[in-house]
CSV table of C-alpha atoms and ligand atoms in Angstrom, one decimal:
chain,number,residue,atom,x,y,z
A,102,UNK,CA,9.8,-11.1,0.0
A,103,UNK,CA,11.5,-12.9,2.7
A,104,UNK,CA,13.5,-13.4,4.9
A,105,UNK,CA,16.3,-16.3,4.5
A,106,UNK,CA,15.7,-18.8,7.5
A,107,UNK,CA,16.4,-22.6,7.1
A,108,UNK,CA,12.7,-23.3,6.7
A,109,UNK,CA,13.2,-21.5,3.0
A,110,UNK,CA,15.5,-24.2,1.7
A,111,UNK,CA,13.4,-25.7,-0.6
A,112,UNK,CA,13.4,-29.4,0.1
A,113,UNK,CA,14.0,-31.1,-3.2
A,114,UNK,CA,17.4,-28.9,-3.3
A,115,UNK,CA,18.7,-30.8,-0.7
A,116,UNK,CA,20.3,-33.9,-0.5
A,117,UNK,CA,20.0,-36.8,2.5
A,118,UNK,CA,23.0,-35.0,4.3
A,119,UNK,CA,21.1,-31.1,4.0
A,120,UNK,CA,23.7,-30.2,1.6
A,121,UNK,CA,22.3,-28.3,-1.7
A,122,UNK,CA,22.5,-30.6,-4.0
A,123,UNK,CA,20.0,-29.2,-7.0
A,124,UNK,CA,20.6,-26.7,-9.3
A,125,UNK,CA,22.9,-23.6,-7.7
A,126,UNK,CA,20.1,-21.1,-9.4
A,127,UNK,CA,16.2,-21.7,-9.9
A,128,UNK,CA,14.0,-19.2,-10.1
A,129,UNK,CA,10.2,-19.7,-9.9
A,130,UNK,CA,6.6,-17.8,-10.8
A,131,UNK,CA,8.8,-14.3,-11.3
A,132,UNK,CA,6.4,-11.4,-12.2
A,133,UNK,CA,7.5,-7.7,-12.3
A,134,UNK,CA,5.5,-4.7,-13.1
A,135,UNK,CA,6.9,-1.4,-14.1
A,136,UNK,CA,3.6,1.1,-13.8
A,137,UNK,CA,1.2,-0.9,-16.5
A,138,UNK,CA,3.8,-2.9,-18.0
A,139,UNK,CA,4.7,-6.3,-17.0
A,140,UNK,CA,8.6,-7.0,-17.7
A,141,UNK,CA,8.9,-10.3,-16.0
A,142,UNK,CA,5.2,-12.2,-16.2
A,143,UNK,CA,6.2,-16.0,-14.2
A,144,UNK,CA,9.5,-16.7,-15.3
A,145,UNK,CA,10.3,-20.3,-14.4
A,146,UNK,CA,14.0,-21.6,-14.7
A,147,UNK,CA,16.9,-23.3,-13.1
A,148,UNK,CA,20.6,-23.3,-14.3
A,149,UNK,CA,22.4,-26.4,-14.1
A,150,UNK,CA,26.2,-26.6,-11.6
A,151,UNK,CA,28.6,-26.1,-13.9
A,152,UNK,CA,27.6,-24.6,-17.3
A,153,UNK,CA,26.8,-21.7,-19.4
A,154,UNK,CA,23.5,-20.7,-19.7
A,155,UNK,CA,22.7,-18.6,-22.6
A,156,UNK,CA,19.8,-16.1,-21.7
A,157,UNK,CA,18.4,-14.8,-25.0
A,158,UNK,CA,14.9,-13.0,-26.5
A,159,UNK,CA,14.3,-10.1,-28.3
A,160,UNK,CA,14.3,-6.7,-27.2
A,161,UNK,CA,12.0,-5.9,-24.1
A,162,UNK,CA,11.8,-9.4,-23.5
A,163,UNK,CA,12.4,-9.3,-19.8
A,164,UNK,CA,16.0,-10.3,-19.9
A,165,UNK,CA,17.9,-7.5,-17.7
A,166,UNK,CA,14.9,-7.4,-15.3
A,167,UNK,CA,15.1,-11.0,-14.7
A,168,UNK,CA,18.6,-10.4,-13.9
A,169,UNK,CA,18.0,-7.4,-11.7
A,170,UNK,CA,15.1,-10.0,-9.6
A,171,UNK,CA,17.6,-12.5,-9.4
A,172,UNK,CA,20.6,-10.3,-8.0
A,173,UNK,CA,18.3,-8.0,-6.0
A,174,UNK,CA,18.2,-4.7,-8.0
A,175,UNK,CA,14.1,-5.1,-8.0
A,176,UNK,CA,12.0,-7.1,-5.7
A,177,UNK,CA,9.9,-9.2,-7.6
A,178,UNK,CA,6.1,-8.8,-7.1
A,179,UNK,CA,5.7,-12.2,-6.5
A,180,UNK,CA,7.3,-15.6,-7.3
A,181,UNK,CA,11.1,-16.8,-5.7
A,182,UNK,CA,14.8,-16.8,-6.1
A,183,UNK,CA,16.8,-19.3,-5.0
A,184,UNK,CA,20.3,-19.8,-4.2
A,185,UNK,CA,22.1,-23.1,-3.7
A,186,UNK,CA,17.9,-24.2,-2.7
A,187,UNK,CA,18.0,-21.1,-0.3
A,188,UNK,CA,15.5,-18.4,-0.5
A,189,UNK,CA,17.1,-14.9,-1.1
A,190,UNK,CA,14.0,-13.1,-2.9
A,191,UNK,CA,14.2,-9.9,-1.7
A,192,UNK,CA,17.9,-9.9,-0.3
A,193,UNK,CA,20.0,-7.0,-0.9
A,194,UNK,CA,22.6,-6.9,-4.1
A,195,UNK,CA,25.3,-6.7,-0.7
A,196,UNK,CA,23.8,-9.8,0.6
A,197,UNK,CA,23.7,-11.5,-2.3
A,198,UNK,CA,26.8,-11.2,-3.7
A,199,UNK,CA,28.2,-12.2,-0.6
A,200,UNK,CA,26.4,-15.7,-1.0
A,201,UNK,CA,28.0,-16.2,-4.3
A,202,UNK,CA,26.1,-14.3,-6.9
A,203,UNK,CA,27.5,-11.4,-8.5
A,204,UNK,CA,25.9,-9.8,-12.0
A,205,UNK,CA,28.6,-8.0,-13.9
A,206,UNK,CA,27.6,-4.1,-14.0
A,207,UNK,CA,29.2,-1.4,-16.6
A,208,UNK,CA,31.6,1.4,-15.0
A,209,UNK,CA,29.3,3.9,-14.4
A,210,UNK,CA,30.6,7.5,-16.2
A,211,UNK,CA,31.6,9.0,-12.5
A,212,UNK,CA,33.8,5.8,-11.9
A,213,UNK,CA,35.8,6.1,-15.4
A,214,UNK,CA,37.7,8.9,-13.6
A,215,UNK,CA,39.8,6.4,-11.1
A,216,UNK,CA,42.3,3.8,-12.3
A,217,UNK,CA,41.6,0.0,-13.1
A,218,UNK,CA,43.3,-0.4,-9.6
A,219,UNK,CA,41.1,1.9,-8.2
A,220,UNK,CA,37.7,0.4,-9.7
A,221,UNK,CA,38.7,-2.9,-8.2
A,222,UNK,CA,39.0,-2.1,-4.7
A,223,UNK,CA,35.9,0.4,-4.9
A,224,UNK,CA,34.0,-3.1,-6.4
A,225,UNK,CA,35.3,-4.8,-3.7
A,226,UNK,CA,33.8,-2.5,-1.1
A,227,UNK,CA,30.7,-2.3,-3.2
A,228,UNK,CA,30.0,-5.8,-3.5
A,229,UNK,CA,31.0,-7.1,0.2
A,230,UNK,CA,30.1,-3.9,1.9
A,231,UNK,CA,33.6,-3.6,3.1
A,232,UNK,CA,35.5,-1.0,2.6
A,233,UNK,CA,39.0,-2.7,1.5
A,234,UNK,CA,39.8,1.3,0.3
A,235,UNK,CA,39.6,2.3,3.7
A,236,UNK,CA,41.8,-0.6,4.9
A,237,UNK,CA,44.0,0.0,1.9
A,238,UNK,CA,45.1,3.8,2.7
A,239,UNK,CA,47.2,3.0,5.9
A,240,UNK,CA,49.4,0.4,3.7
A,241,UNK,CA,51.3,4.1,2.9
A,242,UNK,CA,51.5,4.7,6.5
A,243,UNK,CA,51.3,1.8,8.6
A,244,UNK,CA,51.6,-1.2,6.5
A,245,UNK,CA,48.9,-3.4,6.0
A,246,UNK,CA,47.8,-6.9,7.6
A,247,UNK,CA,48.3,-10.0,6.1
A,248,UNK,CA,44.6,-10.0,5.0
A,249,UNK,CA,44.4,-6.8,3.4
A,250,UNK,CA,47.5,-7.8,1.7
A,251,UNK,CA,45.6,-11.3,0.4
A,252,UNK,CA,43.0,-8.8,-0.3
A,253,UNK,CA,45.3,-7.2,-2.4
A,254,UNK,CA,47.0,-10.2,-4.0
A,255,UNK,CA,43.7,-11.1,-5.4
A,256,UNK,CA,43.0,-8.0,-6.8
A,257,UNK,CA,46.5,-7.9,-8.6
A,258,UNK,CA,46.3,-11.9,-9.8
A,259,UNK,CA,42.8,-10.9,-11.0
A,260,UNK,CA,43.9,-8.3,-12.8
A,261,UNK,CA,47.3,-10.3,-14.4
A,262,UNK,CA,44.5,-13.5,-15.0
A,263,UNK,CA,42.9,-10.8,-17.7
A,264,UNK,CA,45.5,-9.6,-18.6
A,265,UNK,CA,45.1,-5.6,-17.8
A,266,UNK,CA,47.5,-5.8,-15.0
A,267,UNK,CA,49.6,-3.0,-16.8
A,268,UNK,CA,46.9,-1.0,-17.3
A,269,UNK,CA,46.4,-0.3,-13.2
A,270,UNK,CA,47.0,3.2,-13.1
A,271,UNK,CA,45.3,4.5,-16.3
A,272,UNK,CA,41.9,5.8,-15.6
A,273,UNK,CA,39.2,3.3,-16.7
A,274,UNK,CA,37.7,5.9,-19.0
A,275,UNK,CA,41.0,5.6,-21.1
A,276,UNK,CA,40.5,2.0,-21.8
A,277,UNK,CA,38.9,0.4,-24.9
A,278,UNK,CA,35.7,-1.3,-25.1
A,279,UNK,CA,36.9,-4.5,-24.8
A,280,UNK,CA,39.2,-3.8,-22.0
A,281,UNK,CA,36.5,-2.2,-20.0
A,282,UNK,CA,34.7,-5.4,-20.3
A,283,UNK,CA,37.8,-7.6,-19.0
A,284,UNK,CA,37.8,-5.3,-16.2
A,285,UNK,CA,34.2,-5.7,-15.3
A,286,UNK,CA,34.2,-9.1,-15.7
A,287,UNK,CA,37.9,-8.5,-13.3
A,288,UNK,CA,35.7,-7.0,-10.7
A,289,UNK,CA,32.6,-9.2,-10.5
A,290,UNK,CA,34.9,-12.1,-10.1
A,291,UNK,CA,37.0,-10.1,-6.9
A,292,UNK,CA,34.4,-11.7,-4.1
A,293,UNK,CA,34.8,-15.4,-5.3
A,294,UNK,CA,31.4,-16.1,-6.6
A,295,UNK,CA,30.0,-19.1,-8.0
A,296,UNK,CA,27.4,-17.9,-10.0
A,297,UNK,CA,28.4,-14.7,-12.5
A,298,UNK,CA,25.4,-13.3,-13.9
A,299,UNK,CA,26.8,-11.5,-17.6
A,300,UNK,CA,24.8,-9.0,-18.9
A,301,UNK,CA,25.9,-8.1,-22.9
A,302,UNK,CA,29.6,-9.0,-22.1
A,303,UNK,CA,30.6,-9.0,-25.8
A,304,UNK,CA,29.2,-5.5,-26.7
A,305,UNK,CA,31.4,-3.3,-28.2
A,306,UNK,CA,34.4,-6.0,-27.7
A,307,UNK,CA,36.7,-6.5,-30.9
A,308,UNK,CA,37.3,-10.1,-31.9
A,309,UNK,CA,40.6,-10.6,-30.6
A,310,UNK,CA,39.8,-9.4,-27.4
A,311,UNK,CA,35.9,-11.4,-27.5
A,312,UNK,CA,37.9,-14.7,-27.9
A,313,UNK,CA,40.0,-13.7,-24.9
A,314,UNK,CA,37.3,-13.0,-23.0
A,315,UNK,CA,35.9,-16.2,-24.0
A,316,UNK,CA,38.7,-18.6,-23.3
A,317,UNK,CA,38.1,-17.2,-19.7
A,318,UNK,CA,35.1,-17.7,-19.1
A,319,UNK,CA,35.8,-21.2,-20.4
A,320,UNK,CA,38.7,-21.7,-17.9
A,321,UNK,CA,36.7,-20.3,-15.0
A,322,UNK,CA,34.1,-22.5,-16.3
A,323,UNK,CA,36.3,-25.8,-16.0
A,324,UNK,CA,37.1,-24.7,-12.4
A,325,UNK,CA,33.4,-25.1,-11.5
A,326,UNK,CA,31.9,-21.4,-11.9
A,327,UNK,CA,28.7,-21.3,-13.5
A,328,UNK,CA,27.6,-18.6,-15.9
A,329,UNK,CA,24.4,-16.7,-16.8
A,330,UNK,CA,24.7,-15.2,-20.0
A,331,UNK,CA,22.8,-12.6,-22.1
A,332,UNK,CA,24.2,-11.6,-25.5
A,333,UNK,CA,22.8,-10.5,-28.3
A,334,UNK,CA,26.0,-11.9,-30.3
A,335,UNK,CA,24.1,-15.7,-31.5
A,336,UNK,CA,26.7,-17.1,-32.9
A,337,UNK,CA,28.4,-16.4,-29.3
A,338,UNK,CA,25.1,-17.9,-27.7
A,339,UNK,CA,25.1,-20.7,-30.1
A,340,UNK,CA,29.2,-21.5,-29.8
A,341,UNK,CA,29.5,-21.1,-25.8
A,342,UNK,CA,26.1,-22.4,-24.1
A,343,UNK,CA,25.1,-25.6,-23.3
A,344,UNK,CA,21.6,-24.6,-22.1
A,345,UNK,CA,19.7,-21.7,-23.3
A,346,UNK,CA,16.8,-20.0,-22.2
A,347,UNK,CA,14.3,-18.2,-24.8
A,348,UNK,CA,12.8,-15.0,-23.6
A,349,UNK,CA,9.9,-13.3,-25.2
A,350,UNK,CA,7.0,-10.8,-23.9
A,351,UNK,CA,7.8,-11.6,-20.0
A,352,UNK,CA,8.0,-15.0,-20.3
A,353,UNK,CA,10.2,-18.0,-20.6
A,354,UNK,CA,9.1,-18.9,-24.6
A,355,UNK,CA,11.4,-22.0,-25.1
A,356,UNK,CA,14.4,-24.1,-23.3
A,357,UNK,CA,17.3,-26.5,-24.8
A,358,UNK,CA,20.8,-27.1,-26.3
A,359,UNK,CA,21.4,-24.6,-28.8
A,360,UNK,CA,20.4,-27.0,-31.5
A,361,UNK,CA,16.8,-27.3,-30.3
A,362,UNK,CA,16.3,-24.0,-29.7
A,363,UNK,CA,17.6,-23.0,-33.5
A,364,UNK,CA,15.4,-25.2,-34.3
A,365,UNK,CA,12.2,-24.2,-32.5
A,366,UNK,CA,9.5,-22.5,-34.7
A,367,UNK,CA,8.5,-20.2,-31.8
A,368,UNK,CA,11.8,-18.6,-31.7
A,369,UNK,CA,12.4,-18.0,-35.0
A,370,UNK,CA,8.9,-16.4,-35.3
A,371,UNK,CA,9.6,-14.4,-31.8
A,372,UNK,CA,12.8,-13.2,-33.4
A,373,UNK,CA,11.1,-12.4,-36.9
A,374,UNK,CA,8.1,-10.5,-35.2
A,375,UNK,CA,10.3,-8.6,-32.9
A,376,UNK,CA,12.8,-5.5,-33.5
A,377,UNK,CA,16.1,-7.4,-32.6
B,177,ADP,P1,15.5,-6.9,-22.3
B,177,ADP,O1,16.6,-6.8,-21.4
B,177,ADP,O2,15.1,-8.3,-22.6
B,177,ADP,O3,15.6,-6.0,-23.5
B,177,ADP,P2,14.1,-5.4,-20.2
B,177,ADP,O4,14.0,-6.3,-19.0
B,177,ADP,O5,15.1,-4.4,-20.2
B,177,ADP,O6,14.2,-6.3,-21.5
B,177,ADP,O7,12.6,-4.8,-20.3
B,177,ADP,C1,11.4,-5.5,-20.3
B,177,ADP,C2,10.3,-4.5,-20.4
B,177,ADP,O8,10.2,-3.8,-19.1
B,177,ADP,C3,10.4,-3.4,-21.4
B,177,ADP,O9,9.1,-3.1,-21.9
B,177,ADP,C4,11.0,-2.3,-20.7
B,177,ADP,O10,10.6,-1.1,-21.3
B,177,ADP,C5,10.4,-2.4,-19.3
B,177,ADP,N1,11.2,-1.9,-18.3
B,177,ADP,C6,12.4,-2.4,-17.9
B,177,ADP,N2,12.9,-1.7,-16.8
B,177,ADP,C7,12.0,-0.8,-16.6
B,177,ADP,C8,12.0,0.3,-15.6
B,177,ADP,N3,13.0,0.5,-14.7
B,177,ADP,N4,10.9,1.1,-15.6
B,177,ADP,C9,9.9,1.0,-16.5
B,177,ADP,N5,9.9,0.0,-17.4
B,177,ADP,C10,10.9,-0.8,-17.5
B,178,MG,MG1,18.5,-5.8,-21.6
């Protein structure tokens, strides 16, 4: 762990003018043990500006705890995470997220109690460490600033950009699978990030609503975001990623275009052997 200083700004990120240059997310050596058993075991990877990376690997392959590493859930045991070429092993989810990486979490049971609105400013206030609820409560009284009315603006275009604008005041518990993925992908997307880390996006989504889903991460996509993507969906993987990452027993098995990879002995025996 460490902190982030300028001295961790791994040189070949950089370009003559000090300006990250390299890939927004590489990841290098990652091991994590839970009690005997080694989840992550020196993961090595970068993600290119830009695309959608497709994270795959059977079950227990190390897949969400590469992503909790990566966004700061777990602190690796050793090896590095770094952002735009800066180091931010070890970092706090807060901190992170406020550099430009955000992982897309599911509404936790307590939180399908409050309304979409309400989700999205507690995300808000979760994910910056601000609390834009706070600053939203005197708008009854007082009025409200300009920024905590941009604050606000963003939340509502957010909301109308997927579509469950008119679904602000019904409790998040109420909504359907696939509308409870459109508003956590709606919430992760609230602080601006670059990088969106997407953990199982398409589970339990119907197709109408998957294709939606889709298109936008497409469109957010052709604005310059770049996505990190597990799902166990293949044909999704296969369809949506330019670059995918095999995962199997800890470690990184096999890289490429989807083509390669369906391709690639290894994975087709890692898939056969495993219980996918
Ligand atoms: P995947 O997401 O690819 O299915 P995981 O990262 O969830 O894989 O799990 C990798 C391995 O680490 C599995 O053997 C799993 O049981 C173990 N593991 C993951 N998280 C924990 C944890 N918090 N405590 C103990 N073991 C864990
Ligand atoms: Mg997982």
């Amino acid at each position: 762990m460490s902190d982030v200083d300028s001295e961790d700004v791994a040189a070949d990120d950089l370009n003559a003018d000090g300006v990250a240059s390299g890939p927004p997310l590489r990841v290098t050596d990652l091991r994590k043990t839970f009690g005997g058993v080694v989840a992550v075991d020196g993961v090595d990877f970068a993600i290119e500006r830009g695309s959608i990376t497709g994270l795959i690997g059977p079950n227990g392959a190390g897949k969400s705890t590469t992503f909790n590493l990566i966004t700061g859930v777990h602190a690796p045991d050793s090896g590095q995470v770094f952002l735009e070429g800066e180091d931010i092993t070890g970092l706090h989810p807060n901190q992170i997220a406020n550099r430009g990486l955000v992982r897309t979490f599911q509404i936790a049971r307590e939180l399908s109690e409050m309304t979409v609105l309400e989700n999205m400013l507690l995300a808000f206030e979760g994910q910056r460490g601000e609390s834009l609820w706070r600053s939203v409560t005197p708008f009854v009284r007082d009025g409200v600033v300009k920024q905590e009315r941009e604050l606000l603006g963003r939340v509502w275009r957010t909301l109308e950009l997927f579509e469950i604008d008119h679904l602000a005041h019904e409790q998040a518990g109420t909504l359907s699978g696939g509308q409870r993925k459109l508003l956590e992908l709606s919430r992760a997307l609230l602080t601006d990030p670059e990088i969106l880390l997407l953990d199982e996006p398409m589970a339990g989504v119907n197709p109408s609503l998957e294709n939606k889903l889709l298109d936008r991460i497409h469109e957010l996509k052709a604005e310059g975001y770049t996505f990190l993507l597990v799902e166990h969906d293949m044909d999704v993987i296969m369809e949506n990623c330019e670059h995918v990452i095999v995962m199997h027993q800890g470690a990184v098995l096999s890289e490429g275009t989807p083509a390669e990879i369906q391709a690639d002995e290894r994975v087709i025996e890692a898939y056969l052997g495993g219980d996918v």
